[in-house]
Amino acid sequence: MEVFRSKGEQSSWSAREASSGSSIGFVPTMGALHAGHLSLVDRARRENGKVVCSIFVNPLQFNKTEDLETYPRTLERDLALLKEAGCDAVFCPSTQEMYPEKMSKRYDFGELDQVMEGSHRPGHFNGVAIVVNLLLEIVRPHRAYFGLKDYQQLRIVRRMAEMEGHSTEIIACETVREADGLAMSSRNVRLSKDQRREASTIYKALVRARQLYPHKDPAAIKQEAISLINASPRLEVEYFEIVDAITLQPLERSSEGSPAIACTAVYAGEVRLIDNLSLNA
Ligand code: AMP
């Protein structure tokens, strides 16, 4: 497995592989890898000749310094996991390598980033779009794999790829969960034992929302889900929204026809967890 720290090395490798006829599958990550990330690598491996994974904790997408500073970093372990998973190349640049100059680009995603993560984390999606655009330019993959766990991010990445004219196919991958339903996340390691136990309520509330939809109005479902989560002493809902799965705008009415998704962000102490569930399944 190759490990590249410079943009030049990574793009030369990609160009070589593509010209020798290999399709390239790409999995961008911020490291602290878990089975969720590895499921993306696995799928990329099945669908492409070569697989590239990137590990880069992108400062531009953190709106709180404390969150950036406490983000888990486990590079040696990550590289061992990727090698074992059959990854061909890992791109792990420094911040200076990625951003030698200040990035001032501003994307206009319209209503897509005015809600949920976009409204609670100002600048977050602009930072995500900047880094993913840059990574796609460097790696030039045929396919790039993103988790449905970060549903709004996936919608934004698709929009960015369209706006920038990338030919890369953006592929959505199912959320991998712990046995009790908690979505795997790099942030889970920061949970105390009690917080970890209570955190499974987030998935229970999402499942409850799916059961209630389309029998009740979104407002009533939302209220019930929030009460369920907040009944856990160590959890506090930041938002719980039932939105149109395409436009991400809040739904006023439940209807079996339109694709809907419940999305939530919950604090367990200082740790912010997000999750979502399709309500049409
Ligand atoms: P991150 O390192 O958190 O930026 O995540 C890198 C990629 O892995 C993103 O496309 C995430 O959506 C995806 N991902 C994170 N957690 C999971 C999970 N539990 N299941 C599936 N994909 C995930």
CSV table of C-alpha atoms in Angstrom, one decimal, residues 80-202:
chain,number,residue,atom,x,y,z
A,80,ALA,CA,-2.8,-0.8,9.4
A,81,LEU,CA,-6.6,-1.1,9.0
A,82,LEU,CA,-6.5,0.2,5.4
A,83,LYS,CA,-3.7,-2.1,4.5
A,84,GLU,CA,-5.6,-5.1,5.8
A,85,ALA,CA,-8.8,-3.9,4.0
A,86,GLY,CA,-6.9,-4.0,0.7
A,87,CYS,CA,-6.6,-0.3,0.0
A,88,ASP,CA,-4.0,0.5,-2.7
A,89,ALA,CA,-3.1,4.1,-1.7
A,90,VAL,CA,-3.6,6.4,1.1
A,91,PHE,CA,-3.4,10.2,0.7
A,92,CYS,CA,-2.6,11.9,4.1
A,93,PRO,CA,-1.5,15.4,3.5
A,94,SER,CA,-0.6,18.1,6.1
A,95,THR,CA,-2.8,21.2,6.3
A,96,GLN,CA,0.0,23.2,4.8
A,97,GLU,CA,0.2,20.8,1.8
A,98,MET,CA,-3.6,21.0,1.3
A,99,TYR,CA,-3.9,24.7,1.9
A,100,PRO,CA,-0.7,26.6,1.2
A,101,GLU,CA,-2.8,29.7,0.8
A,102,LYS,CA,-6.0,30.9,2.5
A,103,MET,CA,-9.1,29.4,0.8
A,104,SER,CA,-11.6,32.1,0.1
A,105,LYS,CA,-14.0,30.2,-2.2
A,106,ARG,CA,-17.7,30.6,-1.4
A,107,TYR,CA,-20.2,28.1,-2.7
A,108,ASP,CA,-23.9,28.9,-3.0
A,109,PHE,CA,-25.9,25.8,-2.2
A,110,GLY,CA,-29.2,27.7,-1.9
A,111,GLU,CA,-31.7,26.2,0.5
A,112,LEU,CA,-29.6,22.9,0.9
A,113,ASP,CA,-27.3,24.3,3.5
A,114,GLN,CA,-29.7,26.7,5.3
A,115,VAL,CA,-31.1,23.9,7.5
A,116,MET,CA,-29.9,21.4,10.1
A,117,GLU,CA,-26.1,21.0,10.0
A,118,GLY,CA,-25.8,24.0,7.8
A,119,SER,CA,-27.7,26.3,10.1
A,120,HIS,CA,-26.1,24.9,13.3
A,121,ARG,CA,-22.6,24.8,12.0
A,122,PRO,CA,-22.0,28.0,10.0
A,123,GLY,CA,-19.3,27.6,7.3
A,124,HIS,CA,-19.2,23.8,7.8
A,125,PHE,CA,-20.5,22.8,4.4
A,126,ASN,CA,-18.5,25.4,2.6
A,127,GLY,CA,-15.4,23.8,4.2
A,128,VAL,CA,-16.6,20.3,3.2
A,129,ALA,CA,-17.2,21.4,-0.4
A,130,ILE,CA,-13.7,23.0,-0.6
A,131,VAL,CA,-11.9,20.0,0.6
A,132,VAL,CA,-13.9,17.4,-1.4
A,133,ASN,CA,-13.5,19.5,-4.6
A,134,LEU,CA,-9.8,19.7,-4.0
A,135,LEU,CA,-9.5,16.0,-3.2
A,136,LEU,CA,-11.5,15.1,-6.4
A,137,GLU,CA,-9.1,17.3,-8.4
A,138,ILE,CA,-6.1,15.6,-6.9
A,139,VAL,CA,-7.3,12.0,-6.9
A,140,ARG,CA,-9.4,12.1,-10.1
A,141,PRO,CA,-11.4,9.0,-9.1
A,142,HIS,CA,-14.0,7.3,-11.3
A,143,ARG,CA,-16.2,6.8,-8.2
A,144,ALA,CA,-16.2,8.4,-4.8
A,145,TYR,CA,-17.9,6.8,-1.8
A,146,PHE,CA,-19.8,8.7,0.9
A,147,GLY,CA,-21.9,7.5,3.9
A,148,LEU,CA,-25.6,8.1,4.2
A,149,LYS,CA,-24.8,8.7,7.9
A,150,ASP,CA,-23.9,12.3,6.8
A,151,TYR,CA,-27.0,12.7,4.7
A,152,GLN,CA,-27.0,16.4,4.2
A,153,GLN,CA,-23.2,16.3,3.4
A,154,LEU,CA,-24.0,13.7,0.7
A,155,ARG,CA,-26.6,16.1,-0.9
A,156,ILE,CA,-24.1,19.0,-0.7
A,157,VAL,CA,-21.3,16.9,-2.2
A,158,ARG,CA,-23.5,15.8,-5.1
A,159,ARG,CA,-24.4,19.5,-5.7
A,160,MET,CA,-20.8,20.6,-5.5
A,161,ALA,CA,-19.7,17.9,-8.0
A,162,GLU,CA,-22.4,19.1,-10.4
A,163,MET,CA,-21.4,22.7,-10.0
A,164,GLU,CA,-17.7,22.0,-10.5
A,165,GLY,CA,-18.4,19.6,-13.5
A,166,HIS,CA,-16.6,16.6,-11.9
A,167,SER,CA,-17.1,13.4,-13.9
A,168,THR,CA,-16.7,11.3,-10.7
A,169,GLU,CA,-19.7,9.2,-9.8
A,170,ILE,CA,-20.8,10.0,-6.2
A,171,ILE,CA,-22.0,6.8,-4.5
A,172,ALA,CA,-24.1,6.6,-1.3
A,173,CYS,CA,-23.4,3.9,1.2
A,174,GLU,CA,-25.6,2.6,4.0
A,175,THR,CA,-24.9,3.6,7.6
A,176,VAL,CA,-23.1,0.9,9.6
A,177,ARG,CA,-24.4,0.7,13.2
A,178,GLU,CA,-23.3,-0.9,16.5
A,179,ALA,CA,-25.4,-3.8,17.8
A,180,ASP,CA,-27.6,-1.5,19.8
A,181,GLY,CA,-28.3,0.8,16.7
A,182,LEU,CA,-25.9,3.6,17.5
A,183,ALA,CA,-24.4,4.8,14.2
A,184,MET,CA,-20.6,4.3,14.1
A,185,SER,CA,-18.7,7.5,14.4
A,186,SER,CA,-15.2,8.5,15.1
A,187,ARG,CA,-16.6,10.7,17.9
A,188,ASN,CA,-18.1,7.7,19.8
A,189,VAL,CA,-14.7,7.0,21.4
A,190,ARG,CA,-15.2,10.2,23.4
A,191,LEU,CA,-18.4,9.0,25.0
A,192,SER,CA,-18.3,7.9,28.7
A,193,LYS,CA,-19.7,4.5,29.5
A,194,ASP,CA,-23.1,6.0,30.6
A,195,GLN,CA,-23.3,8.3,27.6
A,196,ARG,CA,-22.5,5.4,25.3
A,197,ARG,CA,-25.3,3.3,26.8
A,198,GLU,CA,-27.8,6.1,26.5
A,199,ALA,CA,-26.7,7.1,23.0
A,200,SER,CA,-28.6,4.1,21.5
A,201,THR,CA,-31.8,6.0,22.2
A,202,ILE,CA,-31.0,8.2,19.2
